[in-house]
Short mmCIF file of C-alpha atoms in Angstrom, two decimals:
data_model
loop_
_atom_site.label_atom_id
_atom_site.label_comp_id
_atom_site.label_asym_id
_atom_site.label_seq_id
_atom_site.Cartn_x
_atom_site.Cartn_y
_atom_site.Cartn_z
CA UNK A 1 1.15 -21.86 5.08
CA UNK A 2 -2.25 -22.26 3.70
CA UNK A 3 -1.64 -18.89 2.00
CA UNK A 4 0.66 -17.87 -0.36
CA UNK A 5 2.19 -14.67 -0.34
CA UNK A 6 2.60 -12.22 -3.14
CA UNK A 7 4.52 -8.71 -2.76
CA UNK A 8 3.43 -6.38 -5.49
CA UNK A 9 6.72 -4.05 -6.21
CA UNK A 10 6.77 -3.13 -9.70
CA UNK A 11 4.85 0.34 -9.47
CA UNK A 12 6.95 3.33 -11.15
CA UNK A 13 5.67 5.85 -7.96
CA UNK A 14 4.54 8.09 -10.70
CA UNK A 15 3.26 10.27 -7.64
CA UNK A 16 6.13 11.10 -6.52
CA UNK A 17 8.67 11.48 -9.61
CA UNK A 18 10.81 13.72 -8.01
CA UNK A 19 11.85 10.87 -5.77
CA UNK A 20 11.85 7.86 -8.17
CA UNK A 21 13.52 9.33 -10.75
CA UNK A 22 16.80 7.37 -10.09
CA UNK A 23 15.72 5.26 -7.17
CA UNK A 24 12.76 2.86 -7.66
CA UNK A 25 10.14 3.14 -5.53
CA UNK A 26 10.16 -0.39 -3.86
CA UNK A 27 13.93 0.52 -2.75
CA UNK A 28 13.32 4.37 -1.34
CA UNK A 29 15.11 4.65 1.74
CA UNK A 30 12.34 4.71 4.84
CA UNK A 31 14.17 4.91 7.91
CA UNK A 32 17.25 4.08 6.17
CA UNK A 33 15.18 0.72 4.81
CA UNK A 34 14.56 -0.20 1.49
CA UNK A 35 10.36 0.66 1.42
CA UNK A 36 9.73 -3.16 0.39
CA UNK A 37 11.44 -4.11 3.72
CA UNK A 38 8.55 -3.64 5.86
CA UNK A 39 5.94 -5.38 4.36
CA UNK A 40 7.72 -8.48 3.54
CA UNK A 41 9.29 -8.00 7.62
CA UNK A 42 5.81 -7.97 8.14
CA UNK A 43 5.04 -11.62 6.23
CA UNK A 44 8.13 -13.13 7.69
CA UNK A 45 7.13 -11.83 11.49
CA UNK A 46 3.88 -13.76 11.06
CA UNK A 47 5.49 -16.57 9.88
CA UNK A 48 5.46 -16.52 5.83
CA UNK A 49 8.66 -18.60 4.81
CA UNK A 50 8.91 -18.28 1.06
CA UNK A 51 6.80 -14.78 -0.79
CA UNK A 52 6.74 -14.42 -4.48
CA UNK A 53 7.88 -11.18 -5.22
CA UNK A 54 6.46 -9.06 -8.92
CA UNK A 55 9.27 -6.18 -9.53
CA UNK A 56 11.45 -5.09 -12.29
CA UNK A 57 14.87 -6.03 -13.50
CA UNK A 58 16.49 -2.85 -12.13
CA UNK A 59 15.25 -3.57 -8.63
CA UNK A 60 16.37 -6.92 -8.59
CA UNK A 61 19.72 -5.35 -9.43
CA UNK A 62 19.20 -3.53 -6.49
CA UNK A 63 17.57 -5.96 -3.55
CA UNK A 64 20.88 -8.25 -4.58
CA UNK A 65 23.11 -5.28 -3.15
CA UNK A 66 21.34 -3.66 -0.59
CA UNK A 67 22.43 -4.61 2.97
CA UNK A 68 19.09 -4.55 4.49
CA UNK A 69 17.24 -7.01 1.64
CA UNK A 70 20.04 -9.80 3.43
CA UNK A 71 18.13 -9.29 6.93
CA UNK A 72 15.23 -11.05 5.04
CA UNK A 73 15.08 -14.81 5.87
CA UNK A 74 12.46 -15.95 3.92
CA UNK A 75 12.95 -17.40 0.25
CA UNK A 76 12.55 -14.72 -1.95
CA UNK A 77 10.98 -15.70 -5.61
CA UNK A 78 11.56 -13.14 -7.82
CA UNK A 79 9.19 -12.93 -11.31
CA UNK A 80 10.29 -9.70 -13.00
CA UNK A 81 8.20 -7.67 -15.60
CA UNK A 82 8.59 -5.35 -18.16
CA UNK A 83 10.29 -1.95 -16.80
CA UNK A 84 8.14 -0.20 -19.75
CA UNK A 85 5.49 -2.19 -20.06
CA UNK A 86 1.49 -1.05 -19.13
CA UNK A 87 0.83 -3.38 -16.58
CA UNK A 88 -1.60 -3.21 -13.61
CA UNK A 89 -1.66 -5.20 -10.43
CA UNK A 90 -4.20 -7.66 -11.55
CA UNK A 91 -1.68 -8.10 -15.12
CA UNK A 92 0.83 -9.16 -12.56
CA UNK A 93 -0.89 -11.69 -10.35
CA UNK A 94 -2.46 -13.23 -14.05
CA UNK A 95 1.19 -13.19 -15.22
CA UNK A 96 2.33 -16.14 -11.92
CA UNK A 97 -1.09 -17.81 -12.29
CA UNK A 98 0.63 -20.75 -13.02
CA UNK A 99 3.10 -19.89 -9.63
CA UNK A 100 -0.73 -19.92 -7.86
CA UNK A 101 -1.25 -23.36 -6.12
CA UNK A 102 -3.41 -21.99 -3.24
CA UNK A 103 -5.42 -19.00 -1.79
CA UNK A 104 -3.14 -15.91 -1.44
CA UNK A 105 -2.50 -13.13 0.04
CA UNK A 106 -1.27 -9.84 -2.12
CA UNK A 107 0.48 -6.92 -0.56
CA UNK A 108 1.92 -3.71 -2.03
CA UNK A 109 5.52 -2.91 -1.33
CA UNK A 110 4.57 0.94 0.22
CA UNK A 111 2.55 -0.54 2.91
CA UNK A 112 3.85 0.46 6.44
CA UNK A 113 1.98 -1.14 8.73
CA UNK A 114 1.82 -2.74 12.24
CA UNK A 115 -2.05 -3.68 11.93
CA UNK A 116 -2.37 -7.58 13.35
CA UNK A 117 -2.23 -9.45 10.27
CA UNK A 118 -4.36 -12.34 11.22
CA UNK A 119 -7.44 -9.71 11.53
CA UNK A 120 -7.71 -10.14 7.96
CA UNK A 121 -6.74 -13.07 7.37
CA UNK A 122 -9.24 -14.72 9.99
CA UNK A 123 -12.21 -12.78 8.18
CA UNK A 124 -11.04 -14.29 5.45
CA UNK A 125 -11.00 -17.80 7.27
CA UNK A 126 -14.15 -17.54 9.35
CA UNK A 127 -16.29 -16.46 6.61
CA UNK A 128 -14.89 -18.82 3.38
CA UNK A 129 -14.45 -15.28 1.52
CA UNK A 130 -13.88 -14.70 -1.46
CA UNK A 131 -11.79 -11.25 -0.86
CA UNK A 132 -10.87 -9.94 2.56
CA UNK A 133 -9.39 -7.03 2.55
CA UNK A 134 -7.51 -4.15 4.71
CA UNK A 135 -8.52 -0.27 4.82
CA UNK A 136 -7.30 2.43 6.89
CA UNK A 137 -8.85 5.96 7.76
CA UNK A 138 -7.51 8.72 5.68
CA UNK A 139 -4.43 10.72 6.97
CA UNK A 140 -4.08 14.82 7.39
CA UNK A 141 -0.64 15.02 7.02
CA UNK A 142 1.12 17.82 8.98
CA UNK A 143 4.48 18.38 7.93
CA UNK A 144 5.00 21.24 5.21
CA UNK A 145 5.69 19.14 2.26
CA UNK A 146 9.00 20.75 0.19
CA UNK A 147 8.57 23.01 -2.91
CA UNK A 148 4.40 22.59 -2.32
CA UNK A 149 4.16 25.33 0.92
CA UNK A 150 1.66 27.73 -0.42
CA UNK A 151 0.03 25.62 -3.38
CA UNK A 152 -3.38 24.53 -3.31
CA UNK A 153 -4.03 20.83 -2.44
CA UNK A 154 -5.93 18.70 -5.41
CA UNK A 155 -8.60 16.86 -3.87
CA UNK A 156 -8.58 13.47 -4.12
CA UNK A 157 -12.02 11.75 -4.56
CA UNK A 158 -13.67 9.88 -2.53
CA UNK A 159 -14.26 6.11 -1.93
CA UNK A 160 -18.03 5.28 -0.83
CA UNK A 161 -17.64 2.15 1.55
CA UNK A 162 -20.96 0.19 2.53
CA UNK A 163 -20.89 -2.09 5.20
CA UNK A 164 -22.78 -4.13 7.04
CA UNK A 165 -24.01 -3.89 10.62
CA UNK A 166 -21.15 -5.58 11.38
CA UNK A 167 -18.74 -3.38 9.89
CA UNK A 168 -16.77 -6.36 8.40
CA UNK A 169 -19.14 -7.28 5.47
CA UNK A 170 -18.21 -5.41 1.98
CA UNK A 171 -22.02 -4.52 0.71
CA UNK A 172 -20.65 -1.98 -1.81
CA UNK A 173 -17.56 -0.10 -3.60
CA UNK A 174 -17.73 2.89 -5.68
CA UNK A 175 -15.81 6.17 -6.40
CA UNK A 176 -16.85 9.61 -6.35
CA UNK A 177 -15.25 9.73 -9.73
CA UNK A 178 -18.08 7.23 -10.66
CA UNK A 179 -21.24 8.49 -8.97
CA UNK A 180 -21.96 11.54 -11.55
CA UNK A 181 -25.76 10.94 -11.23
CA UNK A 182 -25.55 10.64 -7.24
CA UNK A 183 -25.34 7.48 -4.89
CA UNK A 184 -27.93 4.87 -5.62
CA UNK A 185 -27.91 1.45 -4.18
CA UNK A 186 -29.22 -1.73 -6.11
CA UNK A 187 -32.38 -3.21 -4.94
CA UNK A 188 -31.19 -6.81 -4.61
CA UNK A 189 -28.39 -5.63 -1.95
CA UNK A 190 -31.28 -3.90 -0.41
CA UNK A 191 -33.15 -6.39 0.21
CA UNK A 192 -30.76 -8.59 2.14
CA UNK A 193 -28.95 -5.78 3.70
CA UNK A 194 -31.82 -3.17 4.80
CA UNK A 195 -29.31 -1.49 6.84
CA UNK A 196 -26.05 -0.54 5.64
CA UNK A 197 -23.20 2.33 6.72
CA UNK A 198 -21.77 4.49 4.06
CA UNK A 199 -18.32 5.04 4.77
CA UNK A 200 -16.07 7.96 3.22
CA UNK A 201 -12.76 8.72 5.04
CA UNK A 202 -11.17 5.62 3.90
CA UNK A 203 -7.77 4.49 2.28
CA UNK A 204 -7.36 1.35 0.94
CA UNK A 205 -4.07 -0.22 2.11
CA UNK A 206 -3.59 -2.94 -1.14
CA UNK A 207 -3.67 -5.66 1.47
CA UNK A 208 -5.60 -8.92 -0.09
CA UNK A 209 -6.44 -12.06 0.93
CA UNK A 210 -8.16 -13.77 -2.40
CA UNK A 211 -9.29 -17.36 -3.27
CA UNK A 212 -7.22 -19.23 -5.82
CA UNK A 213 -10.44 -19.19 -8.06
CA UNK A 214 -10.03 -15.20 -8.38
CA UNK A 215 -6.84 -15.75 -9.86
CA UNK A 216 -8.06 -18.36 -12.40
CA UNK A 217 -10.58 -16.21 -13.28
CA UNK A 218 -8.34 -13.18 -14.12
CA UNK A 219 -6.52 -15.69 -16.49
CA UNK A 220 -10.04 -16.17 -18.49
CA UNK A 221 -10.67 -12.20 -18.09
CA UNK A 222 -8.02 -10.13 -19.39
CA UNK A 223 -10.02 -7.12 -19.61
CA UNK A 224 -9.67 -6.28 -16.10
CA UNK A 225 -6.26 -4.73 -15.31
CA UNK A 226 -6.19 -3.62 -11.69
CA UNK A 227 -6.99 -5.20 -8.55
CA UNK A 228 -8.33 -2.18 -6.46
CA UNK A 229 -9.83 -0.12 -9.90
CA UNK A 230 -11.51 -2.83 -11.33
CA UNK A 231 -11.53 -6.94 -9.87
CA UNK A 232 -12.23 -5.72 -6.19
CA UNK A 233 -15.26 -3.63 -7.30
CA UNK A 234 -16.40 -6.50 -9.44
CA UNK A 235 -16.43 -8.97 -6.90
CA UNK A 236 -18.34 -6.75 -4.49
CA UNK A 237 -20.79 -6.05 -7.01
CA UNK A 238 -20.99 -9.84 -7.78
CA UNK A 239 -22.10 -10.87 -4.52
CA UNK A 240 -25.44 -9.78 -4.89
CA UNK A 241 -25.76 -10.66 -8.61
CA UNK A 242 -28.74 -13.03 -9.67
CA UNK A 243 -27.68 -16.70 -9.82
CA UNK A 244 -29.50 -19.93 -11.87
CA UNK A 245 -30.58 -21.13 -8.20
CA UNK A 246 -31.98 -18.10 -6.67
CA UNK A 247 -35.52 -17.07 -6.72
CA UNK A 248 -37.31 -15.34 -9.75
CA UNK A 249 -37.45 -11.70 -8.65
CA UNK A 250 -37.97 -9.15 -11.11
CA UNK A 251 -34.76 -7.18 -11.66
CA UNK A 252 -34.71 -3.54 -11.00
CA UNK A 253 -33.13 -0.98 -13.19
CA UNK A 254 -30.07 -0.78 -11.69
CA UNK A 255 -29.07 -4.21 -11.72
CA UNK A 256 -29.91 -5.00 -14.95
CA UNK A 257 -27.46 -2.06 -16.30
CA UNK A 258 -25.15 -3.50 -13.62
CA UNK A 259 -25.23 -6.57 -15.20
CA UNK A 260 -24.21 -5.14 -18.71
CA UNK A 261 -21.37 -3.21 -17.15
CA UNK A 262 -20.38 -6.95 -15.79
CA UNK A 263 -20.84 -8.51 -18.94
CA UNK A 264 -17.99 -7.49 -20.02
CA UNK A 265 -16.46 -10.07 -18.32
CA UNK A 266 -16.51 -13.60 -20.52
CA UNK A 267 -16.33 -16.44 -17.80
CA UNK A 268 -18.29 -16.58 -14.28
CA UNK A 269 -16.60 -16.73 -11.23
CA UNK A 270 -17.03 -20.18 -9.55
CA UNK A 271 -16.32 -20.08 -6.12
CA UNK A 272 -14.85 -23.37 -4.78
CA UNK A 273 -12.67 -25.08 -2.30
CA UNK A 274 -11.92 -28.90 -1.24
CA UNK A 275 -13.78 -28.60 2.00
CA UNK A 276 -17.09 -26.99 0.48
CA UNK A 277 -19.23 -29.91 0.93
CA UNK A 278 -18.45 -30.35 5.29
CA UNK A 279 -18.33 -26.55 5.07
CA UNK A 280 -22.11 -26.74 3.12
CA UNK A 281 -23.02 -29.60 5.46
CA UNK A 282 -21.79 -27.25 8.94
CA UNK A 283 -23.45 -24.24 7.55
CA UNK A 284 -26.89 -25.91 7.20
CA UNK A 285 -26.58 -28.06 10.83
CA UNK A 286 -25.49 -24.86 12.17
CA UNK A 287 -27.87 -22.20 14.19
CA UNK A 288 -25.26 -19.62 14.00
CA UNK A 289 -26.77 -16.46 11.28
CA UNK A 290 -24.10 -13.55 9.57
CA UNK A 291 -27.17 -11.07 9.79
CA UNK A 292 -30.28 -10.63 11.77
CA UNK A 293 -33.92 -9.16 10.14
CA UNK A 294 -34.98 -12.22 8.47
CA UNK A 295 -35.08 -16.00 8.45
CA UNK A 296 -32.92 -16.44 5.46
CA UNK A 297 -30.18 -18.95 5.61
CA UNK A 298 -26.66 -17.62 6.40
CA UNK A 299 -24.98 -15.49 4.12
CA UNK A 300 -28.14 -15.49 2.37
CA UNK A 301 -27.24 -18.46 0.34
CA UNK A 302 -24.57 -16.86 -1.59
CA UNK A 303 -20.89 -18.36 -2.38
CA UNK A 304 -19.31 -15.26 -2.77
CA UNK A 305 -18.75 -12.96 -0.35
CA UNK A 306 -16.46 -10.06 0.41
CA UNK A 307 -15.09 -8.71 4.02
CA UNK A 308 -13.40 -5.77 5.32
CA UNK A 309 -11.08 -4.75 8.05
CA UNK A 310 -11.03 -1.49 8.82
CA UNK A 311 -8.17 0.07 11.53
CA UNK A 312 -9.01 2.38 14.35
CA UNK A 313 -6.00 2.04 15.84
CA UNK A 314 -2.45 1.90 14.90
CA UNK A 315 0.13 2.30 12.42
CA UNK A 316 -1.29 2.26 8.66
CA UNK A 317 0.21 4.02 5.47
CA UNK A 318 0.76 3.81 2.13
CA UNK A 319 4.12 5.68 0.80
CA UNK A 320 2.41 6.87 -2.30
CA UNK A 321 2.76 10.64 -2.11
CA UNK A 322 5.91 12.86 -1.14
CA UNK A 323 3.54 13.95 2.01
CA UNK A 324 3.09 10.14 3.11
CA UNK A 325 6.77 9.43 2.55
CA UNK A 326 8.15 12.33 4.76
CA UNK A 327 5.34 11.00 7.59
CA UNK A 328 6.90 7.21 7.23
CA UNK A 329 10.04 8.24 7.85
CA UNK A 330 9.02 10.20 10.76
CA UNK A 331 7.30 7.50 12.11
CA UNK A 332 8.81 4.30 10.60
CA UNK A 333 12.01 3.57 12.99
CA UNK A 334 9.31 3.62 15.99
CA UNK A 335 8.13 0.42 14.75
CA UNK A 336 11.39 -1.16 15.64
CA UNK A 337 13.70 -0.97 18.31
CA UNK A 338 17.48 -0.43 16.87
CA UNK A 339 20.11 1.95 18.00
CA UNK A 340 19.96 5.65 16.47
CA UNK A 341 23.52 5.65 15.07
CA UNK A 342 25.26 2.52 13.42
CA UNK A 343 27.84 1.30 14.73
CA UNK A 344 30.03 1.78 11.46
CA UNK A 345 28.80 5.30 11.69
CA UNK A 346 31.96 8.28 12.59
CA UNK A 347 30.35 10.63 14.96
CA UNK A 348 32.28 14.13 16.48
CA UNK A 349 31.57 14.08 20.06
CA UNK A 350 30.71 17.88 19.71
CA UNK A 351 27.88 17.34 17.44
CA UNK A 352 24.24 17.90 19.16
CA UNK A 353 21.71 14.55 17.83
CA UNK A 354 18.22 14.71 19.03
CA UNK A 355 16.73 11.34 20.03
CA UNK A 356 14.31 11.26 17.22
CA UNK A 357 17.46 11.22 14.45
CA UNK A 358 18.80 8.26 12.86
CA UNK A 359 22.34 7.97 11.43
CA UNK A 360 22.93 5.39 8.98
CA UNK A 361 26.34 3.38 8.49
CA UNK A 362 29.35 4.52 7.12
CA UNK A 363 27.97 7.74 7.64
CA UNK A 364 30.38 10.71 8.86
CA UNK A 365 29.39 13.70 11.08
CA UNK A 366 31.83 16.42 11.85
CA UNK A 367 32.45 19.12 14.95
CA UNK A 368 29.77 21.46 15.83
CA UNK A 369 26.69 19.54 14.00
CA UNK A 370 22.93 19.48 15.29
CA UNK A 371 20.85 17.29 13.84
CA UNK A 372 17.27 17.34 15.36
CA UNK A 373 14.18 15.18 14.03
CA UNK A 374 16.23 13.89 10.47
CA UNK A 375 17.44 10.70 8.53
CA UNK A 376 20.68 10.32 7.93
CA UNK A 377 21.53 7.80 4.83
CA UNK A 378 24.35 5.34 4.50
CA UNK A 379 27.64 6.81 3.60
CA UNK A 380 26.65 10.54 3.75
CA UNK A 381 29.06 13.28 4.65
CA UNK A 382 28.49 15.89 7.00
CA UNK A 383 31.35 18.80 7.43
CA UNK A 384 31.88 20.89 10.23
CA UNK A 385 29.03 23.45 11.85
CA UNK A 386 25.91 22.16 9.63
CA UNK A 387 22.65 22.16 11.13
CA UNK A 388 19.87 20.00 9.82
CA UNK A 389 16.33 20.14 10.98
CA UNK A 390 13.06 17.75 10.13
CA UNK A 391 14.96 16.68 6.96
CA UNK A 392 15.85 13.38 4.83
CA UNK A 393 19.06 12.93 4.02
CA UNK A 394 19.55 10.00 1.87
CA UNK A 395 22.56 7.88 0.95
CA UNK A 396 25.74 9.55 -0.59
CA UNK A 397 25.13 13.04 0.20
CA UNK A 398 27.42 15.65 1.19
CA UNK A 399 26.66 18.67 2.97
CA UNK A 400 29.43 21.17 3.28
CA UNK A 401 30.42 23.18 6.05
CA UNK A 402 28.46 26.11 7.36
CA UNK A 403 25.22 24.95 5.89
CA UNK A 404 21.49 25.04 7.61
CA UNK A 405 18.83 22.30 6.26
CA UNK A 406 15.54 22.53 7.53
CA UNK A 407 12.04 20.77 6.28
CA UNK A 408 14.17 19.36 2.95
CA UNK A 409 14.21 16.04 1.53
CA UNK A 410 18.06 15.68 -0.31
CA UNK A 411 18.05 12.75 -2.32
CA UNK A 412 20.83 10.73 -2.95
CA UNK A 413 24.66 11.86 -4.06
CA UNK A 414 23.53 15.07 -4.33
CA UNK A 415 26.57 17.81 -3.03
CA UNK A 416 25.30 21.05 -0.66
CA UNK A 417 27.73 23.63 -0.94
CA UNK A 418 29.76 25.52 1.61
CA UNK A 419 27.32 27.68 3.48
CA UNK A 420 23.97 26.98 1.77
CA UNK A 421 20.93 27.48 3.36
CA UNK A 422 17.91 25.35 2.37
CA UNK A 423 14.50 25.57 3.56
CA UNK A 424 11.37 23.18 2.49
CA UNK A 425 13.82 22.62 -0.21
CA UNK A 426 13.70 18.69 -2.18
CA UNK A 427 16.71 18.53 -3.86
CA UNK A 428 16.65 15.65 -6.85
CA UNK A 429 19.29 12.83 -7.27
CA UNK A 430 22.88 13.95 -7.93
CA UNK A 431 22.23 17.36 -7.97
CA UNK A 432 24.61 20.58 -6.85
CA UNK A 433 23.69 23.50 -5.23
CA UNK A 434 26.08 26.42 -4.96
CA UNK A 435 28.02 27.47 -1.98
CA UNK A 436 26.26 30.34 0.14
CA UNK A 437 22.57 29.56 -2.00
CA UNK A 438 19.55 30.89 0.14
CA UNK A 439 16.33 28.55 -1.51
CA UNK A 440 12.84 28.35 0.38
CA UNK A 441 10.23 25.98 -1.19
CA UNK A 442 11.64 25.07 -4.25
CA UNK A 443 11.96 21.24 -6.15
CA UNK A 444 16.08 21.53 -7.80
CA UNK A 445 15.88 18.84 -10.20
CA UNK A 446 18.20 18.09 -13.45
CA UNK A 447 16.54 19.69 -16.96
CA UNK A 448 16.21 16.21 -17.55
CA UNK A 449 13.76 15.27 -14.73
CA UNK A 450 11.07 17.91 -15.33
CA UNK A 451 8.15 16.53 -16.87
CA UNK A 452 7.10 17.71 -20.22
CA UNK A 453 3.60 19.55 -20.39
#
């Protein structure tokens, strides 16, 4: 492949603690498969035969054992990091520089996704970019998320997206975290882009395809940390910084305290590649324009240059909250066509399963069950005359007789006792709840999981 692949699976999920307090994120069961799963099923459907994969010790520990991680065929190379240690996603891809021969491609382990790959990847292609990237529209997520029914949402803010007429060229980047004084656009992007689209609305999906050169050039800047906080709104701002060979035009404001925010950076970005001189030589034998308005030569003369794909249609999340992961598994196993109920799976002939439930393996379900619109995890237990409604059930869990389960997310080992009834309940790792306990919108966690204040 011309690309090489890197799968980013080292993030804590500090989002969603509740869940990855004894289960990694990268390994949460999403459709009764490990989250990772899906984006590296999505590298090997498109033909990726080797991906270097960024993670921790303790989920090594755990992609060794886990059933699913065998289904993967391609060569897995594993670089783990510190489990403690303060490291961002652009740390990570400095820490395999050496690892780097090529352009690659970077993907986040929560990214569920059945987007076309090669939409990105031939913007990135087409245009000689130096990032192409993947961004969704923002999700309203409808399910009544456990122990949050009744709480006021925090807004998240904003991303301000400008593109092109296009759509597909990156113009500009910023949060609404970072616009205090309003929205102001520099002069020099104004001048080659007259006409841009402000887009809010957006998510992005931590989907990159990046020139080898970015990499080197994280290895001479170690002040920049993260990939979507701080390199990808660099490099969008860089496109329209002045270069030695551009024309003398006096520098507005904003882009001379742009460039002091930039020059924090020690080494310049050279943007390279073995076929630039044909590519040079096509560009200027070429009639073909990226933009319309002026005579200027394509791309305006610069090297580096930034695209975006943005998806109307289809499948795209990232399982980042405890909202997005109840939505994945909802709409997860539709991606794939498998049966409902393993085959290792012991299920009563009197129990009532909706189509829209999965039952993993080694799993037992007893007389006079329903189980409508749920997940069902490996090697769970479930005794006679239980019902359980819109729920995740992982791995390991028993529910005893008598008990009703509705809305609830019951992570794994955790024991339900005779005759409980749960409702919009998420119910931490290993925990007990007593027989005949009525509990509506509450988070049961062990003293030790709370967070201290």
């Amino acid at each position: 492949m011309e690309l090489q692949a890197v799968l980013m699976a080292a993030g804590g999920g500090s989002r969603m603690p509740d869940l990855t307090y004894k289960t990694p994120k990268p390994m949460l069961p999403v459709g009764n498969k490990p989250l990772m799963w899906y984006p590296l099923n999505l590298l090997e459907r498109v033909g990726f035969e080797e991906v270097i994969v960024i993670t921790t010790k303790e989920v090594q520990k755990m992609m060794i054992t886990d059933p699913k991680m065998k289904d993967v065929k391609m060569k897995l190379d594993v670089v783990c990091i510190q489990e403690d240690g303060d490291m961002g996603t652009a740390d990570a891809l400095r820490h395999i520089q050496q690892k780097i021969k090529t352009d690659v491609l970077v993907v986040s382990c929560d990214l569920i996704t059945d987007v076309a790959l090669h939409e990105v990847v031939d913007l990135f292609r087409a245009h000689n970019a130096t990032l192409a990237m993947l961004m969704s529209k923002a999700h309203e997520f409808t399910e009544t998320v456990p122990g949050q029914k009744g709480k006021k949402k925090t807004g998240e803010q904003r991303d301000f997206v400008g593109v092109d007429q296009s759509g597909k060229r990156l113009l500009f980047m910023a949060n609404e975290a970072d616009l205090e004084d309003g929205l102001s656009i520099r002069k020099s992007i104004m001048r080659k882009h007259p006409r841009m689209h402000i887009k809010t609305g957006l998510v992005d999906a931590h989907l990159y395809c990046l020139k080898k050169a970015v990499v080197d050039f994280l290895a001479d800047n170690k002040s920049i940390s993260s990939i979507r906080g701080e390199l990808v709104p660099y490099l969008v701002r860089k496109q329209f910084s002045k270069t030695t060979n551009s024309p003398k035009i006096k520098e507005d404001a904003e882009d001379q305290n742009q460039k002091t925010v930039d020059g924090s950076t020690s080494h310049e970005l050279l943007i390279s590649s073995r076929d630039e001189l044909l590519l040079q030589l096509a560009q200027e034998r070429s009639c073909w324009n990226d933009h319309r308005g002026d005579m200027s030569e394509a791309y305006h003369g610069g090297k580096l240059r930034c695209y975006v794909h943005i998806v109307d249609q289809g499948l795209c999340y990232r399982v980042n909250t405890l909202a997005a992961y109840i939505e994945a598994n909802r709409l997860a196993p539709k991606l794939f066509e498998e049966p409902a109920v393993h085959p290792s799976a012991v299920i009563s002939e009197r129990c009532q399963m909706g189509s829209d439930s999965i039952i993993g393996a080694q799993c037992q379900v007893a007389d006079k069950t329903s189980i409508k619109r749920s997940t069902i995890g490996h090697s769970a237990m479930v005794r006679e005359k239980v019902k359980v409604t819109n729920s995740i059930i992982m791995h390991g869990v028993t529910i005893e007789e008598g008990c009703n389960i509705q809305g609830c997310v019951i992570c794994s080992n955790a024991v339900i006792g005779r005759g409980a009834d749960l409702k919009y309940c998420l119910v931490g790792s290993g925990q007990q709840i007593e027989p005949e306990a009525e509990r509506t919108n509450e988070v049961i966690v062990g003293t030790d999981q709370l967070m201290e204040i």
